[in-house]
């Protein structure tokens, strides 16, 4: 499958490298569309990986990931362009974090609102699925790095899109346990895990952990 990844940070590069290794064609998107860490990434992953602008990556992918800094995610959606985004599945991995007072960060969007909802509103035809934002990049692509049962939360308004995302994340990365939290407004809940996640990271000194929901049927 052709996959566009908006973002050349740790997340974009980690997801992209794994997807290429699984046989997908991946284009990373950045502001300039050339140079920088994205160029180093293309040199590393070989012919199935390429680099372009955010608009190039959005146009290239049949399915898209959004993994930029939360504070610029809406601007990146605008740069990608409504036409390129179309009605594609857009997996939103970003978190609305404010590091201005250091670590741990606070949420920049909370209460009766979330970044996931704002992204869906900014790209109304795209089928936004919020997923992977509650685990660290090494766990995103290899959940077995965390032993035992643990869960991946996802949410979005389009059930078929959530089904496509589950299938891809299971096939490419090995995810087994998904917890569908509901429509995109459930991003209010999954993004709100980050103040807890970052504190646990501070306590454990390692990002190799995850949440597990235990419940009676
Ligand atoms: N790191 C993790 O393990 C992890 C885990 C879960 C969720 N997340 C979330 O995933 C997202 C990506 O995290 P990351 O650490 O990989 O990368 P990041 O450093 O948060 O973001 C890098 C991307 O942001 C873009 N960017 C920065 N300033 C910009 C601006 N002014 N305008 C447009 N684009 C701009 C960069 O563009 P250029 O390519 O042009 O430089 C780059 O593509 C974040 O929202 C983070 O909260 C991260």
mmCIF file of C-alpha atoms and ligand atoms in Angstrom:
data_model
loop_
_atom_site.group_PDB
_atom_site.id
_atom_site.type_symbol
_atom_site.label_atom_id
_atom_site.label_comp_id
_atom_site.label_asym_id
_atom_site.label_seq_id
_atom_site.Cartn_x
_atom_site.Cartn_y
_atom_site.Cartn_z
ATOM 1 C CA UNK A 1 0.000 0.000 0.000
ATOM 2 C CA UNK A 2 1.142 3.600 -0.565
ATOM 3 C CA UNK A 3 1.296 5.376 2.779
ATOM 4 C CA UNK A 4 1.891 9.072 3.450
ATOM 5 C CA UNK A 5 3.328 10.117 6.792
ATOM 6 C CA UNK A 6 3.035 13.781 7.743
ATOM 7 C CA UNK A 7 5.974 14.298 10.078
ATOM 8 C CA UNK A 8 9.673 13.457 10.053
ATOM 9 C CA UNK A 9 10.250 13.208 13.813
ATOM 10 C CA UNK A 10 10.938 10.046 15.778
ATOM 11 C CA UNK A 11 7.380 8.816 15.261
ATOM 12 C CA UNK A 12 7.229 9.437 11.505
ATOM 13 C CA UNK A 13 10.606 7.835 10.933
ATOM 14 C CA UNK A 14 9.918 4.848 13.184
ATOM 15 C CA UNK A 15 6.512 4.110 11.652
ATOM 16 C CA UNK A 16 7.874 4.684 8.164
ATOM 17 C CA UNK A 17 10.873 2.384 8.547
ATOM 18 C CA UNK A 18 8.710 -0.447 9.874
ATOM 19 C CA UNK A 19 6.076 0.004 7.152
ATOM 20 C CA UNK A 20 8.783 -0.087 4.455
ATOM 21 C CA UNK A 21 10.188 -3.265 6.019
ATOM 22 C CA UNK A 22 6.684 -4.739 5.711
ATOM 23 C CA UNK A 23 6.607 -3.991 1.973
ATOM 24 C CA UNK A 24 4.687 -0.701 1.927
ATOM 25 C CA UNK A 25 5.747 2.349 -0.077
ATOM 26 C CA UNK A 26 6.109 5.290 2.280
ATOM 27 C CA UNK A 27 6.523 9.013 1.674
ATOM 28 C CA UNK A 28 7.406 11.193 4.639
ATOM 29 C CA UNK A 29 6.211 14.786 4.542
ATOM 30 C CA UNK A 30 8.052 17.803 5.954
ATOM 31 C CA UNK A 31 7.868 21.590 5.553
ATOM 32 C CA UNK A 32 10.632 21.872 2.973
ATOM 33 C CA UNK A 33 10.200 18.467 1.347
ATOM 34 C CA UNK A 34 13.965 17.921 1.223
ATOM 35 C CA UNK A 35 17.050 17.639 3.394
ATOM 36 C CA UNK A 36 17.179 17.223 7.148
ATOM 37 C CA UNK A 37 16.371 14.077 9.050
ATOM 38 C CA UNK A 38 13.873 13.041 6.365
ATOM 39 C CA UNK A 39 16.694 12.808 3.816
ATOM 40 C CA UNK A 40 18.735 10.674 6.233
ATOM 41 C CA UNK A 41 15.696 8.444 6.649
ATOM 42 C CA UNK A 42 15.260 7.915 2.885
ATOM 43 C CA UNK A 43 18.948 7.039 2.550
ATOM 44 C CA UNK A 44 18.504 4.440 5.299
ATOM 45 C CA UNK A 45 15.285 2.750 4.157
ATOM 46 C CA UNK A 46 15.984 2.510 0.434
ATOM 47 C CA UNK A 47 13.847 2.724 -2.683
ATOM 48 C CA UNK A 48 10.443 2.167 -1.067
ATOM 49 C CA UNK A 49 10.882 5.323 1.047
ATOM 50 C CA UNK A 50 10.714 8.899 -0.232
ATOM 51 C CA UNK A 51 10.474 12.431 1.106
ATOM 52 C CA UNK A 52 8.277 15.316 -0.003
ATOM 53 C CA UNK A 53 6.331 18.252 1.332
ATOM 54 C CA UNK A 54 3.327 17.697 3.565
ATOM 55 C CA UNK A 55 1.149 18.138 0.448
ATOM 56 C CA UNK A 56 3.267 15.634 -1.536
ATOM 57 C CA UNK A 57 3.011 13.009 1.201
ATOM 58 C CA UNK A 58 -0.743 13.546 1.569
ATOM 59 C CA UNK A 59 -1.267 13.183 -2.180
ATOM 60 C CA UNK A 60 0.984 10.093 -2.356
ATOM 61 C CA UNK A 61 -0.629 8.056 0.389
ATOM 62 C CA UNK A 62 -3.754 5.935 0.047
ATOM 63 C CA UNK A 63 -3.732 6.032 3.840
ATOM 64 C CA UNK A 64 -2.104 8.738 5.946
ATOM 65 C CA UNK A 65 -0.509 9.194 9.363
ATOM 66 C CA UNK A 66 -0.352 12.584 11.069
ATOM 67 C CA UNK A 67 2.583 12.756 13.457
ATOM 68 C CA UNK A 68 3.793 16.296 13.907
ATOM 69 C CA UNK A 69 4.063 18.400 17.038
ATOM 70 C CA UNK A 70 0.551 18.872 18.360
ATOM 71 C CA UNK A 71 0.854 22.653 18.309
ATOM 72 C CA UNK A 72 1.364 22.643 14.519
ATOM 73 C CA UNK A 73 -0.884 19.717 13.564
ATOM 74 C CA UNK A 74 -3.740 21.915 12.317
ATOM 75 C CA UNK A 75 -1.330 23.998 10.252
ATOM 76 C CA UNK A 76 0.092 20.788 8.762
ATOM 77 C CA UNK A 77 -3.432 19.633 7.836
ATOM 78 C CA UNK A 78 -3.914 22.995 6.104
ATOM 79 C CA UNK A 79 -0.573 22.627 4.273
ATOM 80 C CA UNK A 80 -1.494 19.064 3.213
ATOM 81 C CA UNK A 81 -4.585 20.468 1.532
ATOM 82 C CA UNK A 82 -8.187 19.293 1.435
ATOM 83 C CA UNK A 83 -7.841 17.876 -2.065
ATOM 84 C CA UNK A 84 -4.876 15.637 -1.204
ATOM 85 C CA UNK A 85 -6.473 14.506 2.050
ATOM 86 C CA UNK A 86 -9.740 13.690 0.291
ATOM 87 C CA UNK A 87 -11.750 11.031 2.115
ATOM 88 C CA UNK A 88 -8.608 9.092 3.074
ATOM 89 C CA UNK A 89 -8.082 7.419 6.404
ATOM 90 C CA UNK A 90 -5.921 9.786 8.483
ATOM 91 C CA UNK A 91 -4.403 8.178 11.573
ATOM 92 C CA UNK A 92 -3.798 10.967 14.066
ATOM 93 C CA UNK A 93 -0.915 10.120 16.396
ATOM 94 C CA UNK A 94 -0.324 13.667 17.631
ATOM 95 C CA UNK A 95 -0.797 14.946 21.160
ATOM 96 C CA UNK A 96 -1.601 18.518 22.233
ATOM 97 C CA UNK A 97 1.299 18.974 24.644
ATOM 98 C CA UNK A 98 2.754 22.140 26.144
ATOM 99 C CA UNK A 99 6.391 21.747 27.244
ATOM 100 C CA UNK A 100 6.853 25.471 27.924
ATOM 101 C CA UNK A 101 7.259 24.773 31.649
ATOM 102 C CA UNK A 102 9.425 21.695 31.093
ATOM 103 C CA UNK A 103 8.586 18.074 31.801
ATOM 104 C CA UNK A 104 5.988 16.749 32.418
ATOM 105 C CA UNK A 105 3.959 18.729 29.895
ATOM 106 C CA UNK A 106 0.373 19.967 30.207
ATOM 107 C CA UNK A 107 -2.396 19.595 27.650
ATOM 108 C CA UNK A 108 -2.967 22.604 25.399
ATOM 109 C CA UNK A 109 -6.500 21.409 24.567
ATOM 110 C CA UNK A 110 -8.782 19.792 27.116
ATOM 111 C CA UNK A 111 -12.265 19.816 28.575
ATOM 112 C CA UNK A 112 -15.048 19.626 25.980
ATOM 113 C CA UNK A 113 -12.531 19.653 23.136
ATOM 114 C CA UNK A 114 -9.548 17.725 21.757
ATOM 115 C CA UNK A 115 -6.935 17.916 19.026
ATOM 116 C CA UNK A 116 -8.470 14.876 17.331
ATOM 117 C CA UNK A 117 -11.800 16.690 16.982
ATOM 118 C CA UNK A 118 -10.108 19.838 15.693
ATOM 119 C CA UNK A 119 -8.234 17.801 13.082
ATOM 120 C CA UNK A 120 -11.469 16.120 11.974
ATOM 121 C CA UNK A 121 -13.149 19.559 11.756
ATOM 122 C CA UNK A 122 -10.211 20.927 9.729
ATOM 123 C CA UNK A 123 -10.390 17.983 7.296
ATOM 124 C CA UNK A 124 -14.120 17.204 7.287
ATOM 125 C CA UNK A 125 -13.989 14.681 4.449
ATOM 126 C CA UNK A 126 -11.003 12.772 5.774
ATOM 127 C CA UNK A 127 -11.750 9.780 7.978
ATOM 128 C CA UNK A 128 -9.740 10.627 11.080
ATOM 129 C CA UNK A 129 -8.860 7.796 13.442
ATOM 130 C CA UNK A 130 -7.001 8.737 16.606
ATOM 131 C CA UNK A 131 -4.624 5.878 17.458
ATOM 132 C CA UNK A 132 -1.108 5.074 18.715
ATOM 133 C CA UNK A 133 -0.880 8.396 20.624
ATOM 134 C CA UNK A 134 -0.871 6.602 23.993
ATOM 135 C CA UNK A 135 2.261 4.500 23.393
ATOM 136 C CA UNK A 136 5.906 5.367 22.706
ATOM 137 C CA UNK A 137 7.289 4.993 19.192
ATOM 138 C CA UNK A 138 9.180 1.707 19.844
ATOM 139 C CA UNK A 139 5.959 0.179 21.239
ATOM 140 C CA UNK A 140 3.842 1.495 18.335
ATOM 141 C CA UNK A 141 5.713 -0.732 15.893
ATOM 142 C CA UNK A 142 6.428 -3.646 18.234
ATOM 143 C CA UNK A 143 3.858 -4.071 21.013
ATOM 144 C CA UNK A 144 5.668 -7.256 22.097
ATOM 145 C CA UNK A 145 8.324 -4.943 23.602
ATOM 146 C CA UNK A 146 5.845 -4.712 26.493
ATOM 147 C CA UNK A 147 5.183 -8.184 27.922
ATOM 148 C CA UNK A 148 1.710 -9.475 28.704
ATOM 149 C CA UNK A 149 -1.721 -8.210 27.727
ATOM 150 C CA UNK A 150 -2.016 -4.508 26.925
ATOM 151 C CA UNK A 151 -4.290 -2.370 24.799
ATOM 152 C CA UNK A 152 -4.310 0.145 21.990
ATOM 153 C CA UNK A 153 -7.035 2.782 22.208
ATOM 154 C CA UNK A 154 -8.532 4.141 19.038
ATOM 155 C CA UNK A 155 -11.486 6.348 18.171
ATOM 156 C CA UNK A 156 -13.072 7.966 15.142
ATOM 157 C CA UNK A 157 -16.416 8.597 13.512
ATOM 158 C CA UNK A 158 -16.103 6.053 10.675
ATOM 159 C CA UNK A 159 -16.385 2.389 11.661
ATOM 160 C CA UNK A 160 -14.982 1.159 8.334
ATOM 161 C CA UNK A 161 -11.950 3.431 8.771
ATOM 162 C CA UNK A 162 -11.368 2.052 12.271
ATOM 163 C CA UNK A 163 -11.552 -1.451 10.800
ATOM 164 C CA UNK A 164 -8.917 -0.557 8.182
ATOM 165 C CA UNK A 165 -6.661 0.914 10.859
ATOM 166 C CA UNK A 166 -6.964 -2.150 13.070
ATOM 167 C CA UNK A 167 -6.129 -4.411 10.125
ATOM 168 C CA UNK A 168 -3.045 -2.380 9.210
ATOM 169 C CA UNK A 169 -1.756 -2.071 12.785
ATOM 170 C CA UNK A 170 -2.293 -5.798 13.352
ATOM 171 C CA UNK A 171 -0.624 -6.835 10.103
ATOM 172 C CA UNK A 172 2.269 -4.351 10.020
ATOM 173 C CA UNK A 173 3.049 -3.968 13.731
ATOM 174 C CA UNK A 174 1.510 -6.980 15.486
ATOM 175 C CA UNK A 175 -1.183 -5.236 17.555
ATOM 176 C CA UNK A 176 -3.808 -7.657 18.912
ATOM 177 C CA UNK A 177 -5.819 -5.873 21.589
ATOM 178 C CA UNK A 178 -7.768 -2.825 20.436
ATOM 179 C CA UNK A 179 -10.139 -0.802 22.589
ATOM 180 C CA UNK A 180 -12.525 1.227 20.409
ATOM 181 C CA UNK A 181 -13.423 4.174 22.643
ATOM 182 C CA UNK A 182 -16.040 5.612 20.273
ATOM 183 C CA UNK A 183 -16.321 8.636 17.976
ATOM 184 C CA UNK A 184 -13.563 11.192 17.453
ATOM 185 C CA UNK A 185 -14.739 13.137 20.522
ATOM 186 C CA UNK A 186 -13.309 10.225 22.546
ATOM 187 C CA UNK A 187 -9.925 11.845 21.758
ATOM 188 C CA UNK A 188 -10.772 13.957 24.827
ATOM 189 C CA UNK A 189 -10.155 10.801 26.828
ATOM 190 C CA UNK A 190 -7.212 9.258 24.982
ATOM 191 C CA UNK A 191 -5.313 12.566 24.788
ATOM 192 C CA UNK A 192 -6.053 13.120 28.480
ATOM 193 C CA UNK A 193 -3.990 10.004 29.259
ATOM 194 C CA UNK A 194 -0.843 11.928 28.378
ATOM 195 C CA UNK A 195 -0.454 13.792 31.690
ATOM 196 C CA UNK A 196 -0.513 10.338 33.307
ATOM 197 C CA UNK A 197 1.640 8.671 30.631
ATOM 198 C CA UNK A 198 4.375 11.289 30.893
ATOM 199 C CA UNK A 199 4.435 11.026 34.705
ATOM 200 C CA UNK A 200 4.724 7.239 34.495
ATOM 201 C CA UNK A 201 7.564 7.687 32.025
ATOM 202 C CA UNK A 202 9.272 9.954 34.556
ATOM 203 C CA UNK A 203 8.778 7.379 37.322
ATOM 204 C CA UNK A 204 9.807 4.311 35.323
ATOM 205 C CA UNK A 205 12.656 5.925 33.383
ATOM 206 C CA UNK A 206 11.599 3.929 30.316
ATOM 207 C CA UNK A 207 8.853 4.367 27.693
ATOM 208 C CA UNK A 208 8.372 0.601 27.338
ATOM 209 C CA UNK A 209 5.022 0.312 29.140
ATOM 210 C CA UNK A 210 1.352 0.481 28.235
ATOM 211 C CA UNK A 211 -2.148 0.469 29.676
ATOM 212 C CA UNK A 212 -4.397 -2.574 29.994
ATOM 213 C CA UNK A 213 -8.140 -2.425 30.634
ATOM 214 C CA UNK A 214 -9.451 -5.234 32.834
ATOM 215 C CA UNK A 215 -13.235 -5.628 32.936
ATOM 216 C CA UNK A 216 -15.963 -8.199 33.404
ATOM 217 C CA UNK A 217 -17.866 -8.982 30.202
HETATM 218 N N1 LIG B 1 7.739 10.421 20.444
HETATM 219 C C1 LIG B 1 6.864 9.490 20.794
HETATM 220 O O1 LIG B 1 7.248 8.349 21.190
HETATM 221 C C2 LIG B 1 5.386 9.773 20.705
HETATM 222 C C3 LIG B 1 4.470 8.851 21.190
HETATM 223 C C4 LIG B 1 3.098 9.096 21.042
HETATM 224 C C5 LIG B 1 2.672 10.254 20.412
HETATM 225 N N2 LIG B 1 3.607 11.162 19.966
HETATM 226 C C6 LIG B 1 3.133 12.361 19.301
HETATM 227 O O2 LIG B 1 3.514 12.246 17.935
HETATM 228 C C7 LIG B 1 3.783 13.529 17.390
HETATM 229 C C8 LIG B 1 5.151 13.481 16.706
HETATM 230 O O3 LIG B 1 6.156 13.339 17.684
HETATM 231 P P1 LIG B 1 7.703 13.284 17.236
HETATM 232 O O4 LIG B 1 8.488 13.259 18.491
HETATM 233 O O5 LIG B 1 7.910 12.222 16.214
HETATM 234 O O6 LIG B 1 7.937 14.610 16.407
HETATM 235 P P2 LIG B 1 7.865 16.161 16.798
HETATM 236 O O7 LIG B 1 9.245 16.636 17.062
HETATM 237 O O8 LIG B 1 6.830 16.389 17.858
HETATM 238 O O9 LIG B 1 7.334 16.787 15.423
HETATM 239 C C9 LIG B 1 8.159 16.769 14.294
HETATM 240 C C10 LIG B 1 7.396 17.268 13.093
HETATM 241 O O10 LIG B 1 6.769 18.528 13.405
HETATM 242 C C11 LIG B 1 6.984 19.385 12.280
HETATM 243 N N3 LIG B 1 6.976 20.789 12.675
HETATM 244 C C12 LIG B 1 7.666 21.376 13.698
HETATM 245 N N4 LIG B 1 7.421 22.709 13.712
HETATM 246 C C13 LIG B 1 6.587 22.959 12.674
HETATM 247 C C14 LIG B 1 5.969 24.133 12.166
HETATM 248 N N5 LIG B 1 6.177 25.339 12.726
HETATM 249 N N6 LIG B 1 5.143 24.021 11.100
HETATM 250 C C15 LIG B 1 4.944 22.822 10.514
HETATM 251 N N7 LIG B 1 5.488 21.660 10.950
HETATM 252 C C16 LIG B 1 6.316 21.747 12.005
HETATM 253 C C17 LIG B 1 8.349 19.004 11.768
HETATM 254 O O11 LIG B 1 8.439 19.438 10.428
HETATM 255 P P3 LIG B 1 9.797 19.261 9.556
HETATM 256 O O12 LIG B 1 9.757 17.845 9.110
HETATM 257 O O13 LIG B 1 9.629 20.239 8.464
HETATM 258 O O14 LIG B 1 10.945 19.552 10.483
HETATM 259 C C18 LIG B 1 8.321 17.495 11.919
HETATM 260 O O15 LIG B 1 7.793 16.871 10.770
HETATM 261 C C19 LIG B 1 3.680 14.530 18.544
HETATM 262 O O16 LIG B 1 2.414 15.159 18.481
HETATM 263 C C20 LIG B 1 3.795 13.650 19.784
HETATM 264 O O17 LIG B 1 3.095 14.187 20.899
HETATM 265 C C21 LIG B 1 4.943 10.958 20.098
#
